[in-house]
Amino acid sequence: MFRIAVMVSGGGTNLQAIIDAIESGVITDTEIAVVISNNEDAYALERAKKAGIKAVCVSRKEIPDRGEYNKALLSAVEEEKVDLVVLAGFLVVIPEEMIQKYRNRIINIHPSLIPSFCGTGYYGLKVHEGALARGVKVSGATVHFVDEGTDTGPIILQKAVEILDDDTPEVLQRRIMEQAEWKLLPEAINLLAHDKLEVVEGVVKRK
Ligand code: GRF
């Protein structure tokens, strides 16, 4: 079994998409070993519990020291001996030590077509506000490996989504989730679970 940890901060619709994809057989030979949240109120934790998945909170409030917090986060992941860490709306910067130890074994979903509308400051609705303000006609989502930068790691999958004239950031966010994020993230996990990808000079290729 390919073991994954899913790290969350909020509603957890992407987590739900992974749970559903495992149940329906879109993702095979894979189990969610643990769901880790930085936020005890994250609805994602409820989703995990409902699905019978171990859910833990490594709370920033309880561990104010950044170094201690990073250690706690890393041990929560290491304890589970996972093959892959999936960031599904996780709003905490990943400790550098974890990035090094899990090189090309941490993936993130970002709700735009990287390299547009990404990097520092582009999170949540700000991504979609940026796209609408610039007037682009397509946006989308990207699954990428996590490296030391913000949204700079090798790109695994992307899917374009049309922007409509009367879109609000909220409407666009929802369409990108439905049409792109909830499909792309399970697809990427399944490819990795079956060892179908390799990174060659910073570029992801199918094996
Ligand atoms: C998604 O838009 C994802 O792209 C971004 O954070 C949001 C998480 O939503 N990284 P949810 O918690 O999965 O519903």
Coordinates of C-alpha atoms and ligand atoms in Angstrom, one line a residue:
M1 CA 0.0 0.0 0.0
F2 CA 1.1 3.5 -0.9
R3 CA 0.7 5.6 2.2
I4 CA -0.1 9.3 2.1
A5 CA -0.4 12.1 4.6
V6 CA -2.8 14.9 3.7
M7 CA -2.1 18.3 5.3
V8 CA -5.0 20.7 5.5
S9 CA -6.1 24.0 7.1
G10 CA -9.7 24.6 6.0
G11 CA -12.8 23.1 4.5
G12 CA -11.1 20.1 3.1
T13 CA -13.0 19.7 -0.2
N14 CA -9.8 18.5 -1.8
L15 CA -9.3 16.0 1.0
Q16 CA -12.8 14.8 0.3
A17 CA -12.0 14.4 -3.4
I18 CA -9.1 12.2 -2.4
I19 CA -11.2 10.1 0.0
D20 CA -13.9 9.7 -2.7
A21 CA -11.4 8.8 -5.3
I22 CA -9.9 6.1 -3.1
E23 CA -13.4 4.7 -2.4
S24 CA -14.5 4.7 -6.1
G25 CA -11.2 3.2 -7.3
V26 CA -9.9 6.3 -9.2
I27 CA -6.9 6.0 -6.9
T28 CA -5.8 2.5 -6.3
D29 CA -3.4 0.7 -3.9
T30 CA -3.3 3.8 -1.7
E31 CA -4.4 4.7 1.8
I32 CA -4.5 8.0 3.7
A33 CA -2.4 7.2 6.8
V34 CA -3.1 10.5 8.5
V35 CA -4.7 13.9 8.0
I36 CA -2.8 16.7 9.7
S37 CA -4.2 20.2 10.3
N38 CA -2.6 23.3 11.8
N39 CA -6.1 24.5 12.7
E40 CA -8.2 22.6 15.2
D41 CA -11.4 24.1 13.7
A42 CA -10.7 22.9 10.2
Y43 CA -13.8 21.1 8.9
A44 CA -11.3 18.8 7.0
L45 CA -10.6 17.1 10.4
E46 CA -14.3 16.2 10.6
R47 CA -14.2 14.8 7.1
A48 CA -11.2 12.6 8.1
K49 CA -13.0 11.4 11.2
K50 CA -16.2 10.6 9.3
A51 CA -14.1 8.5 6.9
G52 CA -12.4 6.7 9.8
I53 CA -9.0 8.3 9.0
K54 CA -6.6 9.3 11.8
A55 CA -6.8 13.1 12.2
V56 CA -4.3 15.1 14.2
C57 CA -3.9 18.8 14.8
V58 CA -0.5 20.3 15.2
S59 CA -1.6 23.7 16.4
R60 CA 0.4 26.9 15.9
K61 CA -1.4 28.3 18.9
E62 CA -0.2 25.6 21.2
I63 CA 3.4 25.7 19.8
P64 CA 4.2 29.3 19.3
D65 CA 8.0 28.7 18.8
R66 CA 8.6 28.3 15.0
G67 CA 11.5 25.8 15.4
E68 CA 9.5 23.7 17.9
Y69 CA 6.5 23.8 15.6
N70 CA 8.5 22.7 12.6
K71 CA 9.8 19.7 14.6
A72 CA 6.3 18.8 15.7
L73 CA 5.1 18.9 12.1
L74 CA 7.9 16.8 10.8
S75 CA 7.5 14.2 13.5
A76 CA 3.7 14.0 12.8
V77 CA 4.6 13.1 9.2
E78 CA 7.5 10.8 10.0
E79 CA 5.6 8.8 12.6
E80 CA 3.3 7.5 9.8
K81 CA 6.1 6.3 7.5
V82 CA 4.3 7.8 4.5
D83 CA 5.4 7.6 0.8
L84 CA 3.9 11.0 -0.1
V85 CA 2.8 14.2 1.6
V86 CA -0.2 15.9 0.0
L87 CA -0.8 19.6 0.7
A88 CA -4.5 20.2 0.2
G89 CA -5.1 23.8 1.2
F90 CA -2.4 23.8 3.9
L91 CA -1.6 27.4 4.8
V92 CA 1.6 26.9 6.8
V93 CA 5.1 27.2 5.2
I94 CA 6.6 23.7 5.0
P95 CA 9.8 23.4 7.1
E96 CA 13.0 23.3 5.0
E97 CA 14.1 20.1 6.7
M98 CA 10.9 18.4 5.6
I99 CA 11.3 19.6 2.0
Q100 CA 14.8 18.1 2.0
K101 CA 13.9 14.8 3.6
Y102 CA 10.8 14.4 1.3
R103 CA 12.3 15.8 -1.9
N104 CA 9.8 15.1 -4.8
R105 CA 7.6 13.4 -2.2
I106 CA 5.5 16.5 -1.3
I107 CA 2.9 17.8 -3.7
N108 CA 0.7 20.9 -3.5
I109 CA -2.5 22.0 -5.4
H110 CA -2.6 25.6 -6.4
P111 CA -5.7 27.2 -7.9
S112 CA -4.1 28.9 -11.0
L113 CA -2.1 28.0 -14.0
I114 CA 1.4 28.4 -12.6
P115 CA 3.5 30.6 -13.2
S116 CA 0.5 33.0 -13.3
F117 CA -1.0 34.2 -10.0
C118 CA 1.2 32.2 -7.7
G119 CA 4.0 32.9 -5.2
T120 CA 3.9 34.9 -2.0
G121 CA 0.6 36.6 -1.3
Y122 CA -1.4 34.5 -3.8
Y123 CA -3.5 32.2 -1.6
G124 CA -7.2 31.6 -1.2
L125 CA -9.5 34.1 -2.9
K126 CA -6.5 36.4 -3.7
V127 CA -5.5 34.1 -6.5
H128 CA -8.9 34.5 -8.2
E129 CA -9.1 38.2 -7.5
G130 CA -5.7 38.6 -9.2
A131 CA -6.9 36.6 -12.3
L132 CA -10.1 38.6 -12.6
A133 CA -8.4 42.0 -12.1
R134 CA -5.9 41.1 -14.9
G135 CA -8.8 40.1 -17.1
V136 CA -7.3 36.7 -18.2
K137 CA -9.8 34.5 -20.0
V138 CA -8.6 31.2 -18.7
S139 CA -7.3 30.2 -15.3
G140 CA -7.2 26.7 -13.8
A141 CA -5.2 24.6 -11.3
T142 CA -1.8 23.1 -11.0
V143 CA -0.4 20.2 -9.0
H144 CA 3.3 20.5 -8.4
F145 CA 6.1 19.2 -6.3
V146 CA 7.1 21.4 -3.3
D147 CA 10.6 22.8 -3.3
E148 CA 12.1 25.6 -1.2
G149 CA 10.3 28.4 -3.1
T150 CA 6.6 29.3 -3.1
D151 CA 4.8 27.5 -5.9
T152 CA 8.1 27.0 -7.7
G153 CA 8.5 23.2 -7.7
P154 CA 8.3 20.9 -10.8
I155 CA 4.8 21.0 -12.3
I156 CA 3.0 17.6 -12.4
L157 CA -0.4 18.3 -13.9
Q158 CA -2.4 21.4 -15.0
K159 CA -5.9 21.9 -16.2
A160 CA -7.4 25.1 -17.7
V161 CA -10.8 26.5 -16.7
E162 CA -12.7 29.2 -18.6
I163 CA -13.4 32.5 -16.9
L164 CA -16.8 34.1 -17.6
D165 CA -17.5 37.8 -17.8
D166 CA -19.7 38.0 -14.6
D167 CA -17.5 35.8 -12.5
T168 CA -16.8 36.8 -8.9
P169 CA -13.7 35.5 -7.1
E170 CA -16.0 33.1 -5.2
V171 CA -17.8 31.8 -8.3
L172 CA -14.4 31.3 -10.1
Q173 CA -12.9 29.6 -7.1
R174 CA -15.8 27.1 -7.0
R175 CA -15.6 26.4 -10.8
I176 CA -11.8 25.8 -10.6
M177 CA -12.3 23.4 -7.7
E178 CA -15.1 21.5 -9.5
Q179 CA -13.6 21.4 -13.0
A180 CA -9.9 21.1 -12.1
E181 CA -8.7 20.7 -8.5
W182 CA -10.9 17.8 -7.4
K183 CA -9.9 15.8 -10.5
L184 CA -6.2 16.8 -10.8
L185 CA -5.1 16.0 -7.2
P186 CA -6.5 12.4 -7.2
E187 CA -5.0 11.9 -10.7
A188 CA -1.6 13.0 -9.5
I189 CA -1.7 10.9 -6.4
N190 CA -2.6 7.8 -8.5
L191 CA 0.3 8.5 -10.9
L192 CA 2.7 8.7 -8.0
A193 CA 1.3 5.7 -6.2
H194 CA 2.1 3.7 -9.3
D195 CA 5.5 5.2 -9.8
K196 CA 4.6 6.7 -13.2
L197 CA 6.5 10.0 -12.9
E198 CA 10.1 11.1 -12.8
V199 CA 11.7 14.5 -12.4
V200 CA 14.4 15.2 -15.0
E201 CA 16.3 18.4 -14.6
G202 CA 13.4 20.1 -12.8
V203 CA 10.8 18.8 -15.4
V204 CA 8.3 16.1 -14.6
K205 CA 8.0 13.3 -17.2
R206 CA 6.0 10.2 -17.5
K207 CA 8.1 7.1 -17.1
Ligands
GRF1 C1 -8.0 25.2 -2.7 O1 -8.4 26.2 -3.5 C2 -6.6 24.8 -3.0 O2 -6.2 25.0 -4.3 C3 -5.8 25.8 -2.2 O3 -6.6 25.9 -1.0 C4 -7.9 25.6 -1.2 C5 -8.3 24.5 -0.3 O4 -9.7 24.2 -0.3 N1 -4.4 25.5 -2.0 P1 -10.2 22.9 0.5 O5 -9.8 23.1 2.0 O6 -9.6 21.7 -0.1 O7 -11.7 22.9 0.4

